[in-house]
CSV table of C-alpha atoms in Angstrom, one decimal:
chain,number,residue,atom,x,y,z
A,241,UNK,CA,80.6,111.7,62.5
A,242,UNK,CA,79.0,112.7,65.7
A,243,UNK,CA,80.9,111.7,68.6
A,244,UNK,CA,77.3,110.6,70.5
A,245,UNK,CA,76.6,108.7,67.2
A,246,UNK,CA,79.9,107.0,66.8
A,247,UNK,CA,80.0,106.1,70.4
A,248,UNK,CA,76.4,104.1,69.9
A,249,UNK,CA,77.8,102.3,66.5
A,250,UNK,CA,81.1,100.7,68.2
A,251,UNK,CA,78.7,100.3,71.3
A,252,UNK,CA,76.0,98.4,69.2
A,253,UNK,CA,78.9,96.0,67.4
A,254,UNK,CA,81.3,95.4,70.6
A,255,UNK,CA,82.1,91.5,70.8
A,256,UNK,CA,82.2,90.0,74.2
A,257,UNK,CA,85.5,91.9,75.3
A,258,UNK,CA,84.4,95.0,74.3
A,259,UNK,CA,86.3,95.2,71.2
A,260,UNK,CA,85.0,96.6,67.9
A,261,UNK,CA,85.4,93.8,65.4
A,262,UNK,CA,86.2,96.0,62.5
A,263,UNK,CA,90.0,96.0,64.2
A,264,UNK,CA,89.7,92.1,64.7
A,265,UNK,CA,89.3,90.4,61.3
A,266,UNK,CA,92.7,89.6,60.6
A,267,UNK,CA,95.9,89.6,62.5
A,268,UNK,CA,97.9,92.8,61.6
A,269,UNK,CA,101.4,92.9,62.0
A,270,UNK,CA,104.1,95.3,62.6
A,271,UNK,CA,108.4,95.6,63.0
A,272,UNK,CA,109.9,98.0,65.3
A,273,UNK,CA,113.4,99.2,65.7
A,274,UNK,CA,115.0,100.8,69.3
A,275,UNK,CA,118.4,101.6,69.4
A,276,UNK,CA,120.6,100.7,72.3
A,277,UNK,CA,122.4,103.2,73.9
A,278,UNK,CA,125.8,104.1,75.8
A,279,UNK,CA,126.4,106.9,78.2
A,280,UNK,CA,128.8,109.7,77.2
A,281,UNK,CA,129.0,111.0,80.8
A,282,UNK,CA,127.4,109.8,83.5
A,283,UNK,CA,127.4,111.0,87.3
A,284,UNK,CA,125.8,109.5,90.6
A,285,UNK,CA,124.7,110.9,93.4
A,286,UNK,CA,124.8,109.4,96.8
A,287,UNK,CA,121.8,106.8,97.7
A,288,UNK,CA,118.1,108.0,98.9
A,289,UNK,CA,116.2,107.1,101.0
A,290,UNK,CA,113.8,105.6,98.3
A,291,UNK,CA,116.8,103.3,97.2
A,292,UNK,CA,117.8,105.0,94.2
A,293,UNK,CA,120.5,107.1,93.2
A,294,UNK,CA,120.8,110.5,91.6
A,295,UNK,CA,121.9,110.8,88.4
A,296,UNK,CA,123.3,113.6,85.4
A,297,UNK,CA,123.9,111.7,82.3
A,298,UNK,CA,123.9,112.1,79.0
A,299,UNK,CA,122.3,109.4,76.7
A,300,UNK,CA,123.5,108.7,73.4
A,301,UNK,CA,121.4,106.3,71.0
A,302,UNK,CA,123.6,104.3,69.0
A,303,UNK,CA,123.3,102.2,66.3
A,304,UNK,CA,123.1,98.8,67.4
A,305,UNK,CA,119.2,97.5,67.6
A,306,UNK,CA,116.4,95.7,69.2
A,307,UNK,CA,113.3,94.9,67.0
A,308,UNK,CA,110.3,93.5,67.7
A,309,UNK,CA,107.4,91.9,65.9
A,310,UNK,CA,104.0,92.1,67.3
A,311,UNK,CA,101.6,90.2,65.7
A,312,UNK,CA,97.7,91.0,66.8
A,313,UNK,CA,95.7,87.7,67.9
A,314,UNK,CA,92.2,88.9,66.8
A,315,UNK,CA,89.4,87.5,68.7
A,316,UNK,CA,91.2,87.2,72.1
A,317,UNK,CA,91.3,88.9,75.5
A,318,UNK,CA,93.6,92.1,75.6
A,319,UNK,CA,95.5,89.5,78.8
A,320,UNK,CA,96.8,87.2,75.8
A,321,UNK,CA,100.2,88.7,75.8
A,322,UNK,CA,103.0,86.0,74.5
A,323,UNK,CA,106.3,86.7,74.1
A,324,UNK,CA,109.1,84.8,72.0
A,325,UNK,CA,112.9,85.2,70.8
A,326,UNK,CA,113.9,85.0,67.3
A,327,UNK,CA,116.3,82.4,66.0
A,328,UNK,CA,117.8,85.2,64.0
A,329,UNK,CA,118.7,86.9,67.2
A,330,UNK,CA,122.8,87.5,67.1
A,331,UNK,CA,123.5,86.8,70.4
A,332,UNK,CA,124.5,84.0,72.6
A,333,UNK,CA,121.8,81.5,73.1
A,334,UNK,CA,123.0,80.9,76.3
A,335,UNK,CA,122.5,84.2,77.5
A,336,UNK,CA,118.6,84.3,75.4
A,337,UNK,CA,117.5,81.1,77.0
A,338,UNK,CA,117.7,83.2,80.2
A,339,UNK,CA,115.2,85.5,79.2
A,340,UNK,CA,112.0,85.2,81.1
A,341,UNK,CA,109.1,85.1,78.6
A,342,UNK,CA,106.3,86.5,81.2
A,343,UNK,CA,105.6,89.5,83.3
A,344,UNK,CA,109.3,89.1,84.4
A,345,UNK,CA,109.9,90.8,80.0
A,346,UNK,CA,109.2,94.1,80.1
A,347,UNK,CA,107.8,94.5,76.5
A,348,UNK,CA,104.9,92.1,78.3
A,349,UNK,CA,104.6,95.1,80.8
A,350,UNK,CA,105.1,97.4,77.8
A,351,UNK,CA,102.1,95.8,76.1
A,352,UNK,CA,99.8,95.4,79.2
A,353,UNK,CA,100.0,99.1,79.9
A,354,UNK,CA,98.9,100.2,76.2
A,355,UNK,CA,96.4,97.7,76.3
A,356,UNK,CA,94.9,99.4,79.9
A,357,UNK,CA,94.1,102.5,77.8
A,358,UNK,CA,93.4,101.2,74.3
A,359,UNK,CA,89.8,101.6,73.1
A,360,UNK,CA,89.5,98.4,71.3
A,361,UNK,CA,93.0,95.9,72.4
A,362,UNK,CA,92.9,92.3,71.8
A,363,UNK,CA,95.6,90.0,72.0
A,364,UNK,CA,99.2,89.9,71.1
A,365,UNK,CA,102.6,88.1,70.4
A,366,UNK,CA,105.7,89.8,70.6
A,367,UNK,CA,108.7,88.3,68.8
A,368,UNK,CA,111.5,89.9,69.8
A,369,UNK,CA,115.3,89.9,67.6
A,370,UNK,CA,117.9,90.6,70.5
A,371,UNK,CA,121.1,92.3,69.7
A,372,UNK,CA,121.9,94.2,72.2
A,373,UNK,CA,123.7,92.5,75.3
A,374,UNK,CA,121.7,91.3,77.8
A,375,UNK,CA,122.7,93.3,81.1
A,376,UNK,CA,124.8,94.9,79.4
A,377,UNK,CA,124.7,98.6,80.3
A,378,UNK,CA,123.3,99.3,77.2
A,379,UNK,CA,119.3,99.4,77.9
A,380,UNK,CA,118.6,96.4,75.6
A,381,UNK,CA,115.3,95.9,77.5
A,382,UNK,CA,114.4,99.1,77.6
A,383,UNK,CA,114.4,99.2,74.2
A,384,UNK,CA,112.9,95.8,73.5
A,385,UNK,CA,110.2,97.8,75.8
A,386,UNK,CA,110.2,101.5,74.1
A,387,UNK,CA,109.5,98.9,70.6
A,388,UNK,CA,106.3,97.5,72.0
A,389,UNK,CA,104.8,100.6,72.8
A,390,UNK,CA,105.5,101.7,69.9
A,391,UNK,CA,104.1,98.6,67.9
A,392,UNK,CA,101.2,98.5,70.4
A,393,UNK,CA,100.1,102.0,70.3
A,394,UNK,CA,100.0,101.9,66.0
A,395,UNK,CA,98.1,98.2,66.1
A,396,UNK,CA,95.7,99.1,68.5
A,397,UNK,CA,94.9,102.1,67.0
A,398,UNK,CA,95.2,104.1,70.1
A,399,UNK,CA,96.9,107.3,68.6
A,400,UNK,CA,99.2,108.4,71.8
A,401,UNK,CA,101.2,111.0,71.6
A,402,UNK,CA,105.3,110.5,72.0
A,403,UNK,CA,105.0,112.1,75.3
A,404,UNK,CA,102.4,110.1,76.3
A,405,UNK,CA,104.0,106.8,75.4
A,406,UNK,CA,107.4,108.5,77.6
A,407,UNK,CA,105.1,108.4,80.6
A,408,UNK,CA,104.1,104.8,80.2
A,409,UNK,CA,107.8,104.1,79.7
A,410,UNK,CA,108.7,105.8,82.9
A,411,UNK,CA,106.5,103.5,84.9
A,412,UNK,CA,109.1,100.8,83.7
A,413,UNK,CA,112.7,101.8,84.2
A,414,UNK,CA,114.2,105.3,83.5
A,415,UNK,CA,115.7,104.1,80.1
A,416,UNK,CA,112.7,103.2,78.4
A,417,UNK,CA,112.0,107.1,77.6
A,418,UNK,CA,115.5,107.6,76.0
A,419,UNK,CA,115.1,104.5,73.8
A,420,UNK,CA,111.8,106.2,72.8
A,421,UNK,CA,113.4,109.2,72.2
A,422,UNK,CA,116.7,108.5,70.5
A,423,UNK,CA,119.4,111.2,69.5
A,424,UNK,CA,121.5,112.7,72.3
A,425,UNK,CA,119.7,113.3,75.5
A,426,UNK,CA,120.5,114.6,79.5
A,427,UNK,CA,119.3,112.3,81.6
A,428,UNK,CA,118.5,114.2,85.0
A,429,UNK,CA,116.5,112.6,88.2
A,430,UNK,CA,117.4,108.4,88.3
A,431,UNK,CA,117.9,109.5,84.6
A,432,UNK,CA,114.3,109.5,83.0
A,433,UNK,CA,113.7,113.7,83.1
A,434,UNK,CA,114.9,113.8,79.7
A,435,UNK,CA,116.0,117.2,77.5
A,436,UNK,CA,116.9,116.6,74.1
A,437,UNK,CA,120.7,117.8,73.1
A,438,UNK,CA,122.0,118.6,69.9
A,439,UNK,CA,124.3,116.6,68.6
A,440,UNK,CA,123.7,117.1,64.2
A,441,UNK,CA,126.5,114.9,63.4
A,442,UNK,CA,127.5,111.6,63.8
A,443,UNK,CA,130.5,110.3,66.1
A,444,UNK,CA,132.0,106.5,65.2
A,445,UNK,CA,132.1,104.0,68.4
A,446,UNK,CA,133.6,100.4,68.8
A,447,UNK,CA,131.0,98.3,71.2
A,448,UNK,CA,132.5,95.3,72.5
A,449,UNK,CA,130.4,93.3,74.9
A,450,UNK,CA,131.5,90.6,77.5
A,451,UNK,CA,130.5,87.3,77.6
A,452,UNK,CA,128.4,88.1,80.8
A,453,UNK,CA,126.5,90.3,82.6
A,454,UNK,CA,126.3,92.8,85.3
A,455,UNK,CA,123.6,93.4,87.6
A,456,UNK,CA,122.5,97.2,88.0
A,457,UNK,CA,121.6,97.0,91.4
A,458,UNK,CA,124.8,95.3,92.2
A,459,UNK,CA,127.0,97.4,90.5
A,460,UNK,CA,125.6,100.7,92.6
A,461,UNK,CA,125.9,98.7,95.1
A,462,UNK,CA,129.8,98.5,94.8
A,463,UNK,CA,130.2,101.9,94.1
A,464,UNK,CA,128.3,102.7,97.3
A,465,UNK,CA,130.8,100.2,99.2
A,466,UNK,CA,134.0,101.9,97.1
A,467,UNK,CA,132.7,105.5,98.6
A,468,UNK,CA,132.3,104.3,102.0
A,469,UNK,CA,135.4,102.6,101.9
A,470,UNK,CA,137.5,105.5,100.5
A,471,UNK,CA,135.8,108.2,103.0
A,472,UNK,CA,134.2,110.0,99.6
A,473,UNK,CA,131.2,111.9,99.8
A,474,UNK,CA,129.4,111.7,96.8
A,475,UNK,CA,127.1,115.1,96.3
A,476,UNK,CA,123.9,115.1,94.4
A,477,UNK,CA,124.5,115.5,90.6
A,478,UNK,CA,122.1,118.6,89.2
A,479,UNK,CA,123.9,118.9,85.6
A,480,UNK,CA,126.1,117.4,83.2
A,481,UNK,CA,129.4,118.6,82.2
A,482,UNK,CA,129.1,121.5,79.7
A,483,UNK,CA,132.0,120.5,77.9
A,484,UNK,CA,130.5,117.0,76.6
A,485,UNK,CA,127.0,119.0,75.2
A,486,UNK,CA,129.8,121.1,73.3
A,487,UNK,CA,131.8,118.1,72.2
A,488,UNK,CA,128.5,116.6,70.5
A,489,UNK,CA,127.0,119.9,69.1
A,490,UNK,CA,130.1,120.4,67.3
A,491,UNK,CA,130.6,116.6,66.8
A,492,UNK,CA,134.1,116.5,67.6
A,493,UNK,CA,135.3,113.6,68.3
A,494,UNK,CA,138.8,114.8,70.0
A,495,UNK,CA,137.0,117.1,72.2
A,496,UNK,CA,134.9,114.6,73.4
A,497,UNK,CA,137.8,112.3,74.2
A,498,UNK,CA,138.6,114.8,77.0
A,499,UNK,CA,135.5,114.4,78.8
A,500,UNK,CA,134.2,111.1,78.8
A,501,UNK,CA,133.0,110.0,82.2
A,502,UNK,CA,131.5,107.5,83.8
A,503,UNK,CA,131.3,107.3,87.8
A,504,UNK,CA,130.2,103.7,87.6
A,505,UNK,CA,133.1,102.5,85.9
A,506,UNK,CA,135.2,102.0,89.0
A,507,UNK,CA,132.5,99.5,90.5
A,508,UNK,CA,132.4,97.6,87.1
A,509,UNK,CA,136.0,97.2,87.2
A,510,UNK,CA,136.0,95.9,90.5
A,511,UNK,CA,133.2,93.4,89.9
A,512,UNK,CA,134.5,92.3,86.7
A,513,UNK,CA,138.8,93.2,86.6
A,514,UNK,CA,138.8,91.6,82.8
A,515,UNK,CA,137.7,94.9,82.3
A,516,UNK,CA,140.5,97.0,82.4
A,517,UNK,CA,142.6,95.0,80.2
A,518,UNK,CA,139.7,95.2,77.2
A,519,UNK,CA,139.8,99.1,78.2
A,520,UNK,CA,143.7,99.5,77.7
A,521,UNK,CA,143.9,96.9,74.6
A,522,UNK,CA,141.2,99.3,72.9
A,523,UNK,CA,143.5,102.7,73.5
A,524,UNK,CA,146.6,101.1,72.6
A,525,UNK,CA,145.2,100.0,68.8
A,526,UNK,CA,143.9,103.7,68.6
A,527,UNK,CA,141.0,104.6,70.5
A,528,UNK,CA,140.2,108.0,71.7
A,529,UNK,CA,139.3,107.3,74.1
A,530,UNK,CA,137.7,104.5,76.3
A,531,UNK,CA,134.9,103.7,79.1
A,532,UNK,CA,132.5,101.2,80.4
A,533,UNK,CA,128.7,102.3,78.9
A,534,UNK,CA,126.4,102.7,81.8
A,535,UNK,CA,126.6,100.1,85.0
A,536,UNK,CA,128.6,97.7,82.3
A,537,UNK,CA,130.0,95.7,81.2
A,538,UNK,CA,129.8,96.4,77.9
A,539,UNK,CA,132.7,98.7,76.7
A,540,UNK,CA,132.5,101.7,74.6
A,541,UNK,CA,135.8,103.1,72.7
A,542,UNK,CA,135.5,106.4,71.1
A,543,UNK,CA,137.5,106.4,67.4
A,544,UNK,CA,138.0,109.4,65.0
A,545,UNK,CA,135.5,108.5,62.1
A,546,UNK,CA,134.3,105.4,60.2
A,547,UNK,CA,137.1,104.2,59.1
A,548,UNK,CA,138.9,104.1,62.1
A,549,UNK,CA,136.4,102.5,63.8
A,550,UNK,CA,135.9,100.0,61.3
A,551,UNK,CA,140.0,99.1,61.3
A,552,UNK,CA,139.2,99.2,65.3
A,553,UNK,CA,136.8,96.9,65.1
A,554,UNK,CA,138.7,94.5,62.9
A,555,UNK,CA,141.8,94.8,65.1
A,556,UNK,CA,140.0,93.9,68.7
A,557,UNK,CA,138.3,91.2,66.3
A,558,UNK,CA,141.8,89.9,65.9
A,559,UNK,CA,142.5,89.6,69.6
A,560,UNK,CA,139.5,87.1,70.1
A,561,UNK,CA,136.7,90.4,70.9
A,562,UNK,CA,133.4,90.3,69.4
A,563,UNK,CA,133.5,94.0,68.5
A,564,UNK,CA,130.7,96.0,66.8
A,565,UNK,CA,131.4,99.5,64.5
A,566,UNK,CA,128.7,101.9,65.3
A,567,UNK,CA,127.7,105.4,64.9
A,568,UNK,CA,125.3,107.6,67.0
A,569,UNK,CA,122.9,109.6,67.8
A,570,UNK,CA,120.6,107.7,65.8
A,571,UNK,CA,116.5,108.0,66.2
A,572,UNK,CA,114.7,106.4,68.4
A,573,UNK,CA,112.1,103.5,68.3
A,574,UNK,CA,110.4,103.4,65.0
A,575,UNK,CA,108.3,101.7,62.6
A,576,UNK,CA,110.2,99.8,60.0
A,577,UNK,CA,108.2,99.7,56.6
């Protein structure tokens, strides 16, 4: 069709908002899937002046997800963004009733900022499953994010590319690109100047979250105060450790034991001491190795294969810790049929 016709068709049937009503007769909806993530290595740099800290990590998706529903409300303004949590949602409802269901969500940001350069947008609700832990280190609303714009970006018909959808995600916290990425990833920058690594096979991980969160800010924050207070200079991280990219291109699980790092772990510790005793418990019924995923306080422990973390699992189960088997890299956000 000729671009000069086409545009005078949908101009000639646009409803009030603008919106060609061929994309309005019916609500359409859609299921997405973002994993959650832990961070194999993961090194800080001293704070900027712009308040944020350097970082070298490296990302690894895992299999533990967030999904959302969106749900188009046809016949509405592209502003009629809603937001609910799923009763199937396996987390503590405690800790989901302190969700905000506004702006304050980021898959309402994620949604508003598809809908700023969709064609033809209309409303929305976003019903969102949680089970990753909620300031947890482990990007749950990130992904809850990464989902929407995918779901958004397919209803909407808006056709952006991965890349493009990355640069939306960027304008909402520096994990949101990973959990639109997936796989094994270094995370350069405050972590969003993504390069994919290989990692082909699989590597078995034991989550076990704590009953409560951590605040980002506040755990930097410490580590800041830990550095001050120990005369450390901390220098400005430009790449990850070569040693962990070889441990996950070879997927060796051993290897990678040896190199497992996270600078942030320290502060988590200090904030929340329980810590180190659900760290040692892990290595003493055979771990790998062990370390908090990103600014906490979930724990990660790396185990030889599926099995193993499977008995792991049931073990720390045994001991009164919720403990989830998982496996990564695994893909990132994604329709699911």
């Amino acid at each position: 069709m000729d671009p000069l016709n086409k545009a005078n068709i949908n101009t000639a049937n646009e409803d009030e908002f603008g919106r060609d009503p061929l994309f309005a007769v019916a609500p359409r909806t859609l299921r997405v899937r973002a994993p959650g993530k832990i961070n194999a290595s993961f090194h800080v740099g001293p704070l900027r002046d712009d308040g944020y800290h350097g970082v070298a990590s490296t990302y690894l998706a895992v299999s533990r997800y967030e999904e959302v529903i969106a749900t188009t409300k046809p016949g509405t303004a592209p502003t009629d963004i809603t937001v609910s949590i799923s009763d199937t949602s396996s987390l503590d409802a405690d800790a989901l009733a302190g969700i905000p269901l506004n702006s304050g969500n980021l898959a309402v940001r994620a949604a508003r900022l598809v809908a700023d350069v969709a064609e033809n947008p209309c409303g929305v609700h976003l019903e969102i499953i949680k089970h990753v832990p909620i300031a947890g280190g482990m990007g749950g609303g990130s992904a809850d994010a990464a989902a929407t714009l995918v779901a958004c970006d397919a209803l909407w018909h808006t056709g952006l590319s991965r890349e493009e959808l990355s640069l939306l995600g960027a304008e909402l916290g520096a994990d949101v690109p990973f959990a639109l990425l997936g796989g094994a990833a270094v995370g350069l920058g405050v972590g969003d100047e993504l390069t994919a690594a290989l990692a082909p096979t699989p590597l078995h991980w034991v989550l076990v979250p704590a009953g409560f969160g951590l605040s980002t800010p506040v755990v930097y924050g410490r580590l800041d105060d830990l550095r001050a207070s120990a005369g450390c200079t901390a220098v400005e991280p430009s790449q990850v450790d070569a040693e962990v990219l070889a441990a996950l291109r070879a997927g060796d699980p051993h290897a990678l034991a040896q190199c497992l790092h996270n600078d942030l772990q320290a502060a988590a510790e200090s904030l929340a001491p329980s810590l180190s005793a659900v760290l040692a418990q892990g290595q003493e019924l055979g771990a790998l190795a062990s370390l908090v995923s990103g600014s906490g306080p979930t724990v990660a422990f790396l185990a030889e294969s599926s099995e193993r973390a499977g008995e792991l699992a049931e073990a720390l189960a045994k001991y009164g810790h919720t403990a989830w088997a998982v496996e990564g890299p695994v893909h990132g956000a994604h329709l699911v049929p």
